[in-house]
Amino acid sequence: MFGAVAALVASYKGMTARGGPKGVGDAVNQSVVITFMLLFALNFVITAIYFQVVPQKGT
């Protein structure tokens, strides 16, 4: 899931880059920041679902 999110963001930003080499550099920076934020949010959601679905082992 994490790889798919990173690939989709990078592919989209790469395909819509404009402005020559500077535009490509900006697209790379944007894709890194956006991917980091999305993966953080996705990890939070997956962890929340995991704790709801999987029972805790007892103490």
mmCIF file of C-alpha atoms in Angstrom:
data_model
loop_
_atom_site.group_PDB
_atom_site.id
_atom_site.type_symbol
_atom_site.label_atom_id
_atom_site.label_comp_id
_atom_site.label_asym_id
_atom_site.label_seq_id
_atom_site.Cartn_x
_atom_site.Cartn_y
_atom_site.Cartn_z
ATOM 1 C CA MET A 1 0.000 0.000 0.000
ATOM 2 C CA PHE A 2 2.784 2.398 0.920
ATOM 3 C CA GLY A 3 4.663 1.704 -2.304
ATOM 4 C CA ALA A 4 1.532 2.191 -4.372
ATOM 5 C CA VAL A 5 0.866 5.598 -2.795
ATOM 6 C CA ALA A 6 4.469 6.698 -3.356
ATOM 7 C CA ALA A 7 4.422 5.457 -6.961
ATOM 8 C CA LEU A 8 1.116 7.161 -7.770
ATOM 9 C CA VAL A 9 2.186 10.521 -6.361
ATOM 10 C CA ALA A 10 5.606 10.408 -8.027
ATOM 11 C CA SER A 11 4.115 9.324 -11.356
ATOM 12 C CA TYR A 12 1.501 12.058 -11.321
ATOM 13 C CA LYS A 13 3.964 14.782 -10.353
ATOM 14 C CA GLY A 14 6.467 13.519 -12.913
ATOM 15 C CA MET A 15 3.951 13.458 -15.735
ATOM 16 C CA THR A 16 2.649 16.947 -14.992
ATOM 17 C CA ALA A 17 6.049 18.618 -14.497
ATOM 18 C CA ARG A 18 6.562 21.794 -16.524
ATOM 19 C CA GLY A 19 9.317 24.334 -16.886
ATOM 20 C CA GLY A 20 12.278 22.224 -17.938
ATOM 21 C CA PRO A 21 14.870 20.964 -15.463
ATOM 22 C CA LYS A 22 13.740 23.389 -12.749
ATOM 23 C CA GLY A 23 10.167 22.139 -13.098
ATOM 24 C CA VAL A 24 11.345 18.539 -12.767
ATOM 25 C CA GLY A 25 13.298 19.413 -9.618
ATOM 26 C CA ASP A 26 10.281 21.191 -8.155
ATOM 27 C CA ALA A 27 8.070 18.201 -9.010
ATOM 28 C CA VAL A 28 10.471 15.850 -7.228
ATOM 29 C CA ASN A 29 10.494 18.029 -4.114
ATOM 30 C CA GLN A 30 6.699 18.301 -4.146
ATOM 31 C CA SER A 31 6.263 14.560 -4.610
ATOM 32 C CA VAL A 32 8.575 13.802 -1.663
ATOM 33 C CA VAL A 33 6.690 16.162 0.661
ATOM 34 C CA ILE A 34 3.233 15.033 -0.470
ATOM 35 C CA THR A 35 4.215 11.358 -0.254
ATOM 36 C CA PHE A 36 5.589 11.812 3.275
ATOM 37 C CA MET A 37 2.372 13.449 4.459
ATOM 38 C CA LEU A 38 0.132 10.865 2.771
ATOM 39 C CA LEU A 39 2.147 7.941 4.135
ATOM 40 C CA PHE A 40 1.998 9.393 7.641
ATOM 41 C CA ALA A 41 -1.798 9.701 7.365
ATOM 42 C CA LEU A 42 -2.148 6.235 5.806
ATOM 43 C CA ASN A 43 -0.039 4.696 8.559
ATOM 44 C CA PHE A 44 -2.256 6.378 11.167
ATOM 45 C CA VAL A 45 -5.428 5.011 9.543
ATOM 46 C CA ILE A 46 -4.033 1.497 9.144
ATOM 47 C CA THR A 47 -2.868 1.468 12.774
ATOM 48 C CA ALA A 48 -6.263 2.683 14.024
ATOM 49 C CA ILE A 49 -8.047 -0.016 12.020
ATOM 50 C CA TYR A 50 -5.599 -2.650 13.247
ATOM 51 C CA PHE A 51 -6.237 -1.785 16.893
ATOM 52 C CA GLN A 52 -9.997 -1.994 16.327
ATOM 53 C CA VAL A 53 -9.913 -5.321 14.485
ATOM 54 C CA VAL A 54 -7.173 -7.280 16.274
ATOM 55 C CA PRO A 55 -7.902 -8.032 19.916
ATOM 56 C CA GLN A 56 -5.230 -7.132 22.478
ATOM 57 C CA LYS A 57 -3.510 -10.001 24.218
ATOM 58 C CA GLY A 58 -4.470 -9.918 27.868
ATOM 59 C CA THR A 59 -2.792 -8.591 30.885
#
